[in-house]
Short mmCIF file of C-alpha atoms and ligand atoms in Angstrom, two decimals:
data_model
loop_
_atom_site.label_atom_id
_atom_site.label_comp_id
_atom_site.label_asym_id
_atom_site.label_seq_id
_atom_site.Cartn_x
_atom_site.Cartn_y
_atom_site.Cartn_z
CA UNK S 63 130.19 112.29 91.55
CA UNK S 64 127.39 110.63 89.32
CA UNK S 65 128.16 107.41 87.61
CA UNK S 66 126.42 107.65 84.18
CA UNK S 67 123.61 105.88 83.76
CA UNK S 68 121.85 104.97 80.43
CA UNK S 69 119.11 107.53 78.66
CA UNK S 70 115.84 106.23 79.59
CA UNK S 71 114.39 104.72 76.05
CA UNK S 72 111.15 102.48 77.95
CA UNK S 73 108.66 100.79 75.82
CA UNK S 74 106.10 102.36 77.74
CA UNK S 75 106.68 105.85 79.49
CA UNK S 76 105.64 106.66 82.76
CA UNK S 77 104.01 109.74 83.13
CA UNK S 78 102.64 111.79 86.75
CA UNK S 79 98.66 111.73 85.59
CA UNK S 80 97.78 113.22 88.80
CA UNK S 81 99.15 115.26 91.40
CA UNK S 82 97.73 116.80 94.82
CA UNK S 83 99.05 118.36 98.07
CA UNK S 84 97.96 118.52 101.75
CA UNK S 85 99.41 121.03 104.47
CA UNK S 86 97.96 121.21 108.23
CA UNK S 87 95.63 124.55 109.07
CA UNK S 88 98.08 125.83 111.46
CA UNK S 89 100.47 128.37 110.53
CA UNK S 90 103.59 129.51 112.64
CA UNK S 91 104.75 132.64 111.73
CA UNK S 92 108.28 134.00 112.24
CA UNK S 93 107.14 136.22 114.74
CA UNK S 94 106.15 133.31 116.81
CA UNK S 95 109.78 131.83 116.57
CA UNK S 96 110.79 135.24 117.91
CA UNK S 97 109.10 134.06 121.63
CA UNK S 98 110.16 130.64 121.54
CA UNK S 99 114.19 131.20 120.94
CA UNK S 100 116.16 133.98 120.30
CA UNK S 101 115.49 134.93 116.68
CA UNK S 102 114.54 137.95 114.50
CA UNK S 103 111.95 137.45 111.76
CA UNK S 104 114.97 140.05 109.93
CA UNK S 105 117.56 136.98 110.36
CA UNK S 106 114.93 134.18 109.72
CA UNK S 107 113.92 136.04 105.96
CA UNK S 108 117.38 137.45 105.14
CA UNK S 109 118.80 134.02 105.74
CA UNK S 110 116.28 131.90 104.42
CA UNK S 111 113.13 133.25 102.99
CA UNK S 112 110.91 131.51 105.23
CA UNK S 113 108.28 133.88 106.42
CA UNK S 114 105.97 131.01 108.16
CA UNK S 115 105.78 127.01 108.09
CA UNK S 116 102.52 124.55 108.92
CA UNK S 117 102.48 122.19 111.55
CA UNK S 118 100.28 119.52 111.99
CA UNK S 119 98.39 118.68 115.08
CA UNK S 120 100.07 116.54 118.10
CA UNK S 121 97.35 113.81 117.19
CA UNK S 122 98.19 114.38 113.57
CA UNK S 123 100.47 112.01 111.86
CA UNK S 124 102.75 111.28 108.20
CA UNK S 125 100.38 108.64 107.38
CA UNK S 126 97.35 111.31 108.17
CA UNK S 127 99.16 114.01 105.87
CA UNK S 128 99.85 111.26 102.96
CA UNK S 129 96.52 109.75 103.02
CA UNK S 130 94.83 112.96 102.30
CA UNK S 131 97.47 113.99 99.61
CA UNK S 132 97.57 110.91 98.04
CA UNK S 133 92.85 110.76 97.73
CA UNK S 134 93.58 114.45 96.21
CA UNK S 135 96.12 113.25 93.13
CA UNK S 136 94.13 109.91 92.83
CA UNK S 137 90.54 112.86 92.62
CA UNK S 138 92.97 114.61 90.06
CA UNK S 139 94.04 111.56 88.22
CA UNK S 140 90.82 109.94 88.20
CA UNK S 141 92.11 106.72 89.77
CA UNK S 142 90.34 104.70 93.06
CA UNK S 143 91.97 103.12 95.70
CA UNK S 144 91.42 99.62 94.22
CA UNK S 145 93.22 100.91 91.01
CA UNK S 146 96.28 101.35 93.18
CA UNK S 147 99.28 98.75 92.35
CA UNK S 148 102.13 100.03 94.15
CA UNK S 149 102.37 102.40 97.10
CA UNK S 150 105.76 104.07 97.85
CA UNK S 151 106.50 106.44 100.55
CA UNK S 152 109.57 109.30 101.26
CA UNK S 153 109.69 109.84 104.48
CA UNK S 154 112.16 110.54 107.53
CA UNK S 155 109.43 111.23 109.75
CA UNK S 156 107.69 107.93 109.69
CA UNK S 157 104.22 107.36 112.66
CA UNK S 158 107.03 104.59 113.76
CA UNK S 159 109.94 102.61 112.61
CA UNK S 160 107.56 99.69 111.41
CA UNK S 161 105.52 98.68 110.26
CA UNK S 162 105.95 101.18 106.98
CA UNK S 163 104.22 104.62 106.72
CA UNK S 164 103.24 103.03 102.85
CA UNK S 165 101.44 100.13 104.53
CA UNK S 166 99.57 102.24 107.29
CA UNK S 167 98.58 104.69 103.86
CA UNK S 168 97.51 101.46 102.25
CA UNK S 169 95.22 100.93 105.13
CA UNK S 170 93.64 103.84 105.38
CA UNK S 171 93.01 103.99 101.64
CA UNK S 172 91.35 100.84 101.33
CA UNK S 173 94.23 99.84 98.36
CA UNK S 174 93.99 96.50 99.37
CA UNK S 175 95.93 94.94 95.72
CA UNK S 176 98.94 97.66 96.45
CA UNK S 177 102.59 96.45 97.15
CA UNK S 178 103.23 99.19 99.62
CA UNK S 179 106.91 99.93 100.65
CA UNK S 180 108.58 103.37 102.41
CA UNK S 181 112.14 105.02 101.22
CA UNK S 182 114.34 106.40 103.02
CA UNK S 183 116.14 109.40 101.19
CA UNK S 184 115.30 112.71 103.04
CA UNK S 185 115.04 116.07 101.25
CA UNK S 186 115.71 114.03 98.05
CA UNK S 187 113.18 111.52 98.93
CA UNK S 188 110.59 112.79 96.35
CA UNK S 189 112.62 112.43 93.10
CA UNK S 190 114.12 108.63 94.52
CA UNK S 191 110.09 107.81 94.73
CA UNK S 192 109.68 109.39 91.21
CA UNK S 193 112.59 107.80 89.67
CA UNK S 194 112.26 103.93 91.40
CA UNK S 195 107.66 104.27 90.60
CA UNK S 196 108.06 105.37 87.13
CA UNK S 197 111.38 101.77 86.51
CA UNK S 198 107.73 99.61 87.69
CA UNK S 199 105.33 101.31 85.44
CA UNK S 200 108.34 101.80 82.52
CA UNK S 201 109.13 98.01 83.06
CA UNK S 202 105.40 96.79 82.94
CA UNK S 203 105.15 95.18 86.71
CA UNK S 204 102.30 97.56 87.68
CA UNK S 205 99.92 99.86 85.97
CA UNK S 206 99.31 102.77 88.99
CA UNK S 207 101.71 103.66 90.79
CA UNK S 208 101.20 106.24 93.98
CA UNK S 209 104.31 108.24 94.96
CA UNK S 210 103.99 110.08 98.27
CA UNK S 211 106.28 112.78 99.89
CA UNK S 212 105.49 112.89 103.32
CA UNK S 213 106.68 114.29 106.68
CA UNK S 214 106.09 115.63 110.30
CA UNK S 215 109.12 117.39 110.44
CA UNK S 216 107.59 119.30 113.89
CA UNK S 217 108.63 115.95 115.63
CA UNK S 218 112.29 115.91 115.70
CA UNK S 219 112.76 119.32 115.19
CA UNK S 220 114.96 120.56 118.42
CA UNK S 221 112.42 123.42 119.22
CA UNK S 222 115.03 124.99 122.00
CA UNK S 223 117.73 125.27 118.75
CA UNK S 224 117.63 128.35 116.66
CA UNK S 225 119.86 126.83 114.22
CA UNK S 226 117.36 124.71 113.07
CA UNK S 227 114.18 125.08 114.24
CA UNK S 228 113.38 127.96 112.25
CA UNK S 229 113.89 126.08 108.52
CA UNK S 230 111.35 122.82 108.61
CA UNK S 231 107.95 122.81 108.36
CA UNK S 232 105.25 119.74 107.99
CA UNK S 233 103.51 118.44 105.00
CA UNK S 234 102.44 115.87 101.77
CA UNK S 235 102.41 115.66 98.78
CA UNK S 236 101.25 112.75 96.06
CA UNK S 237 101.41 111.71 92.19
CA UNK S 238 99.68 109.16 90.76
CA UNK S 239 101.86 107.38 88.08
CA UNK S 240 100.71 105.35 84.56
CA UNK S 241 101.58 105.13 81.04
CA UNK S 242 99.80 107.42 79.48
CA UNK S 243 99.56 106.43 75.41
CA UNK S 244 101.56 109.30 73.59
CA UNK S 245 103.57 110.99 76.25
CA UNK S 246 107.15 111.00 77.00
CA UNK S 247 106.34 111.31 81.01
CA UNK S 248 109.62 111.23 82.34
CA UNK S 249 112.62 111.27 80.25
CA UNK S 250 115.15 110.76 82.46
CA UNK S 251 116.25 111.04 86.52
CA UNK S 252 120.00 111.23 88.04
CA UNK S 253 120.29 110.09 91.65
CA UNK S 254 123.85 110.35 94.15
CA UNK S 255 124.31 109.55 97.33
CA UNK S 256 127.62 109.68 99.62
CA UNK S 257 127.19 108.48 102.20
CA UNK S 258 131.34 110.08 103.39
CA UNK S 259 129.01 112.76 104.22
CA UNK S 260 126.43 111.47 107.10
CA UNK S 261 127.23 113.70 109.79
CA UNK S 262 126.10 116.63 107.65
CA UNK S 263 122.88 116.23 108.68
CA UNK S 264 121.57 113.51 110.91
CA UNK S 265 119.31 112.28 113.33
CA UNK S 266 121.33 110.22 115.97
CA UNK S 267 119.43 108.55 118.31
CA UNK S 268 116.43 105.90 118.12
CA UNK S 269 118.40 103.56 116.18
CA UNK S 270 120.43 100.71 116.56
CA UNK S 271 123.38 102.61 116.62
CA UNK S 272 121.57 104.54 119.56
CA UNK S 273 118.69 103.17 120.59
CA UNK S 274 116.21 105.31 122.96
CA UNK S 275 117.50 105.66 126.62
CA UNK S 276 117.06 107.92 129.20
CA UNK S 277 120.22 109.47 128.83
CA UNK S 278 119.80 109.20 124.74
CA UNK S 279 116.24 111.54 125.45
CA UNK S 280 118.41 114.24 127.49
CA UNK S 281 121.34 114.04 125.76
CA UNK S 282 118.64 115.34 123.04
CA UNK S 283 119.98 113.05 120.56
CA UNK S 284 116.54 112.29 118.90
CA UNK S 285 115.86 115.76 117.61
CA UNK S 286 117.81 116.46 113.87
CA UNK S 287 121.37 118.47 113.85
CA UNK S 288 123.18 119.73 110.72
CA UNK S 289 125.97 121.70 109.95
CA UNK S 290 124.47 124.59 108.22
CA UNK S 291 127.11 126.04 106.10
CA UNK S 292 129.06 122.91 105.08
CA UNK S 293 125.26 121.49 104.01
CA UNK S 294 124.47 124.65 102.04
CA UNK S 295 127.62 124.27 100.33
CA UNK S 296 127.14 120.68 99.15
CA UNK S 297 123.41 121.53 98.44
CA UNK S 298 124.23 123.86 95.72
CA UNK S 299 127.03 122.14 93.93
CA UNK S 300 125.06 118.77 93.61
CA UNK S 301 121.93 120.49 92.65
CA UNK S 302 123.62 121.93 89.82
CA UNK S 303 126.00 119.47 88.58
CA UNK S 304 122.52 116.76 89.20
CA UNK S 305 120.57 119.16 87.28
CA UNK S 306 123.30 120.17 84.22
CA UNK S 307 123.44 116.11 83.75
CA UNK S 308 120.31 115.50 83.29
CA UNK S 309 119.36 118.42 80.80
CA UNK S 310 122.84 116.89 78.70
CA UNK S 311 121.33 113.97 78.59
CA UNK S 312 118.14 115.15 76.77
CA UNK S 313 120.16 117.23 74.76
CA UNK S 314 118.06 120.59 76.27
CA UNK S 315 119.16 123.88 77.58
CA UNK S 316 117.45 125.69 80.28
CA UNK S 317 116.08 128.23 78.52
CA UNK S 318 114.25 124.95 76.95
CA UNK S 319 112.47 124.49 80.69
CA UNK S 320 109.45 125.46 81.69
CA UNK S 321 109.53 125.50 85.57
CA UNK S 322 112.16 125.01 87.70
CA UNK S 323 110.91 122.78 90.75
CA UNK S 324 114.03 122.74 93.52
CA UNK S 325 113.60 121.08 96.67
CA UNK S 326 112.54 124.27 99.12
CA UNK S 327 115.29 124.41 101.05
CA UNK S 328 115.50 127.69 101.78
CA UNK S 329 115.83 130.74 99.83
CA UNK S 330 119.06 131.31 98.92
CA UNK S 331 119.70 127.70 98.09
CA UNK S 332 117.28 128.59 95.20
CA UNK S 333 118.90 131.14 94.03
CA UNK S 334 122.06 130.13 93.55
CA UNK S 335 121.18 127.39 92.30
CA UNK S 336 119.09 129.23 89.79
CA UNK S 337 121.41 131.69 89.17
CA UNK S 338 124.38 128.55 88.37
CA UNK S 339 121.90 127.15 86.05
CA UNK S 340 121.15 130.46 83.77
CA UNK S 341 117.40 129.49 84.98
CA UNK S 342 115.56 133.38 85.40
CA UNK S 343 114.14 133.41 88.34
CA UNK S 344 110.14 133.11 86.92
CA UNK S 345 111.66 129.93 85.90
CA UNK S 346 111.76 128.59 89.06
CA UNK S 347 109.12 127.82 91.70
CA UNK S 348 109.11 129.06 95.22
CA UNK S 349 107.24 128.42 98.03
CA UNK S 350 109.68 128.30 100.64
CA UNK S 351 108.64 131.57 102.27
CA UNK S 352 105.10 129.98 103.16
CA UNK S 353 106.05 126.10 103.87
CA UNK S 354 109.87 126.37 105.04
CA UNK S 355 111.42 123.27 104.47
CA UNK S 356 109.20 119.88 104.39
CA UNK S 357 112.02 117.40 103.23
CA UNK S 358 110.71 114.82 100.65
CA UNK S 359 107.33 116.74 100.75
CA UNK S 360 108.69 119.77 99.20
CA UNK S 361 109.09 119.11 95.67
CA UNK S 362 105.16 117.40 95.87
CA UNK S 363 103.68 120.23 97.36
CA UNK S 364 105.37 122.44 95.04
CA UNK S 365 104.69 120.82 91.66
CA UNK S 366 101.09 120.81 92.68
CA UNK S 367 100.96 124.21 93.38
CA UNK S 368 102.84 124.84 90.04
CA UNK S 369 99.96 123.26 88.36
CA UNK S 370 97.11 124.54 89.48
CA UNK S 371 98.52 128.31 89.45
CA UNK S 372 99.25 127.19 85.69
CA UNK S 373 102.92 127.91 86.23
CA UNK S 374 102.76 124.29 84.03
CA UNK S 375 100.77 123.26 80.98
CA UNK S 376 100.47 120.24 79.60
CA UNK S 377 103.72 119.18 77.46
CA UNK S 378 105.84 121.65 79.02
CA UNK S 379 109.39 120.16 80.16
CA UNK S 380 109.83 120.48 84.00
CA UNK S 381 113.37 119.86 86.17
CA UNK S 382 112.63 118.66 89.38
CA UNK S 383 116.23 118.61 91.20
CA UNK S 384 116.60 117.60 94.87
CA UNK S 385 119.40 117.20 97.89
CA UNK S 386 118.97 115.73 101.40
CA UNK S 387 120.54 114.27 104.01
CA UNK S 388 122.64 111.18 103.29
CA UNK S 389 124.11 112.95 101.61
CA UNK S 390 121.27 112.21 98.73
CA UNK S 391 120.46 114.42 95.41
CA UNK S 392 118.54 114.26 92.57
CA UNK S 393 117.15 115.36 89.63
CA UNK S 394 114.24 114.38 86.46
CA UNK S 395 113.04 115.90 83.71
CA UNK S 396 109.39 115.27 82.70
CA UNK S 397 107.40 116.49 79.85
CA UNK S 398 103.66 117.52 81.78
N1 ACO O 635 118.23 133.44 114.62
C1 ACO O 635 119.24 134.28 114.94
N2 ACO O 635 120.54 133.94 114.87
C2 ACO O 635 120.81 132.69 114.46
C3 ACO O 635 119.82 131.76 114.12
C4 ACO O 635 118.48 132.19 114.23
N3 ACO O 635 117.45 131.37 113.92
N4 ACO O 635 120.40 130.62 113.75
C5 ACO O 635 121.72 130.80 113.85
N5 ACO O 635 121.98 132.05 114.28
C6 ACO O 635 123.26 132.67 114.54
C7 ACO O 635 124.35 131.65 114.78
O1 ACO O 635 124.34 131.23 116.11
C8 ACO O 635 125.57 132.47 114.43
O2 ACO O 635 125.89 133.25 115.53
P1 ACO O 635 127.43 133.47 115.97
O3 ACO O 635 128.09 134.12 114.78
O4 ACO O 635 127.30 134.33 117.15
O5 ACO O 635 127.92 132.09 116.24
C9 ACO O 635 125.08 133.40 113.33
O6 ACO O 635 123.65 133.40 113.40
C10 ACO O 635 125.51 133.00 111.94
O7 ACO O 635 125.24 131.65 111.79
P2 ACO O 635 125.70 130.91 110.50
O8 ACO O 635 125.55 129.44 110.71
O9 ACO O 635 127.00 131.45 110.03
O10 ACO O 635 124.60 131.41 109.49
P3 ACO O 635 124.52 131.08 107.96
O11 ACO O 635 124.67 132.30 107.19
O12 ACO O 635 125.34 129.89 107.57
O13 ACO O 635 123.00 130.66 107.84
C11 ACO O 635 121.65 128.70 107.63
C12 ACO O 635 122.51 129.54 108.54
C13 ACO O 635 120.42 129.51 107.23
C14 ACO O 635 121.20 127.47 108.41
C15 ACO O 635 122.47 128.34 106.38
O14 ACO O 635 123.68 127.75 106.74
C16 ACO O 635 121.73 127.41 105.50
O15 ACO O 635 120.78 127.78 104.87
N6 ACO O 635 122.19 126.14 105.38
C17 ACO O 635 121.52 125.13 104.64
C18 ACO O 635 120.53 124.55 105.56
C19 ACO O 635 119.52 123.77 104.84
O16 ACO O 635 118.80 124.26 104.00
N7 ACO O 635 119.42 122.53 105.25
C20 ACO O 635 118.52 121.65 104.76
C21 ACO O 635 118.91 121.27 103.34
S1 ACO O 635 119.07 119.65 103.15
C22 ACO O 635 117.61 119.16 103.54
O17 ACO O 635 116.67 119.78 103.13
C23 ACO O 635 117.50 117.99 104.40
#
């Protein structure tokens, strides 16, 4: 499905010198689900190992979550706000359709030399922000680069359908990128898209294609819908074949891999994909059972975690590998 694409050989590298995380206070447990819709926390965990997901606060918005991400990795990369070059956001839960969630971040930062621009890739959304930052600090155009995963999945989650409402959850997370003298940084990223495969997973209304009516509101097309199975089945296959190309192209085997950082889809995702890739399962990260699913926010929040439990040490190889709506995938390996 992947074109090849040429081994990354930069003059300068681009490495993630800081990373950080936000989630909102308030946690919604399984049990909760139980007296919205009909639901078991049995199905919910056997299903998908979600025990509980965050949601942020009805005045709380993606900008609010990025900003406070994004002042954590520029605290852990040492970096201030007028350091800041370049200002990308992954999001499908923008605060509106314009202006950009990147230039209402910028804002609220104070980054007042950044270039600030959103992208639009879903679940995958984190890796397409990795790969497209590191081409502008690899290519020389800007020096600090902030990534940001971001979304409010809460508001266009359908919360009268079981089918979905039980997987997302709301969050950010942030890297700062730079060339840092000596490291590899990232050695390479794969991204696909097919877009034969839309109606997987889509959110219908509020577009052109349907912009907001009355009858667009009841006929509750601005909440998400996917097709569960035929999605899982997708999911897995790219993640693998996204992740196996990448590791080729370094020349590395998985047992050569640190930590294993898959979009949190849900549980079983994870495990087959693990399981497909020979990874053993303290290989690769999980924290799907506390967050649930927060789309390009996922792999952010994850790696962050991964860090500070010390799941990651400097110079240790990591595979991030992502798939979203689109369809979208995704995957990078990066030397810490
Ligand atoms: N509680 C109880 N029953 C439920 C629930 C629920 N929350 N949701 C669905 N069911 C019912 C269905 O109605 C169905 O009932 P029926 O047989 O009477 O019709 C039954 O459970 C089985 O439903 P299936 O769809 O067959 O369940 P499946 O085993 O496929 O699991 C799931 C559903 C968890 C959604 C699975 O398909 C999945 O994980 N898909 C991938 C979803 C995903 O991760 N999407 C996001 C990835 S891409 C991205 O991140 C953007």
């Amino acid at each position: 499905m992947n074109h090849p694409r040429i081994q990354r050989a930069p003059l300068r590298t681009a490495s993630i010198v800081g990373l950080g995380s936000y989630v909102p206070e308030r946690v919604m447990t399984n049990a909760d689900l139980e007296r919205m819709v009909e639901t078991s926390d049995e199905w919910i965990t056997t299903r998908t190992g979600i025990r509980e997901r965050r949601i942020a606060g009805a005045s709380e918005t993606t900008s609010d979550m990025a900003l406070e991400a994004a002042r954590r990795a520029m605290t852990a990369a040492g970096v201030t706000a007028g350091d800041i070059d370049l200002i990308i956001v992954a999001t499908i839960t923008p605060d509106m359709p314009f202006p950009s969630t990147a230039c209402l971040v910028q804002q609220k930062l104070g980054a007042d030399r950044a270039v600030a621009f959103d992208i639009e890739a879903a679940c995958s959304g984190f890796v397409y922000a990795l790969d497209i930052g590191a081409r502008f600090v690899e290519a020389g155009a800007h020096e600090t680069v902030l990534i940001i995963g971001a979304e409010k999945m809460s508001s266009v989650v359908d919360w009268t359908d079981r089918n979905t409402c039980v997987l997302f959850g709301d969050g950010a997370g942030a890297a700062v990128l730079k060339h840092r003298p000596g490291a590899r940084g990232l050695l390479t990223a794969s991204l696909g898209s097919d877009g034969s495969k839309a109606g997987l997973l889509e959110l219908p209304g509020g577009g052109s294609a349907c912009p907001a009516t009355a009858e667009s509101v009841a006929g509750r097309r601005h909440f998400l819908r996917m097709d569960g199975k035929e999605t899982f089945k997708n999911a897995v296959q790219a993640m693998v074949s996204a992740s196996n190309e990448v590791l080729e192209r370094c020349g590395l085997s998985i047992d050569q891999i640190r930590c294993v950082i898959p979009h949190q889809a849900n549980q079983r995702i994870l495990s087959a994909v693990g399981e497909r890739l020979g990874a053993t399962a303290e290989q690769v990260f999980v924290n799907v059972d506390r967050y649930g699913n927060t789309s390009a926010a996922s792999v952010g929040i994850a790696m962050d975690e991964a860090v500070r439990e010390g799941r990651i040490r400097r110079g240790d190889l990591v595979l991030l590998v992502v798939f979203g709506a689109g369809l979208t995938w995704g995957a990078a390996v990066l030397e810490w």
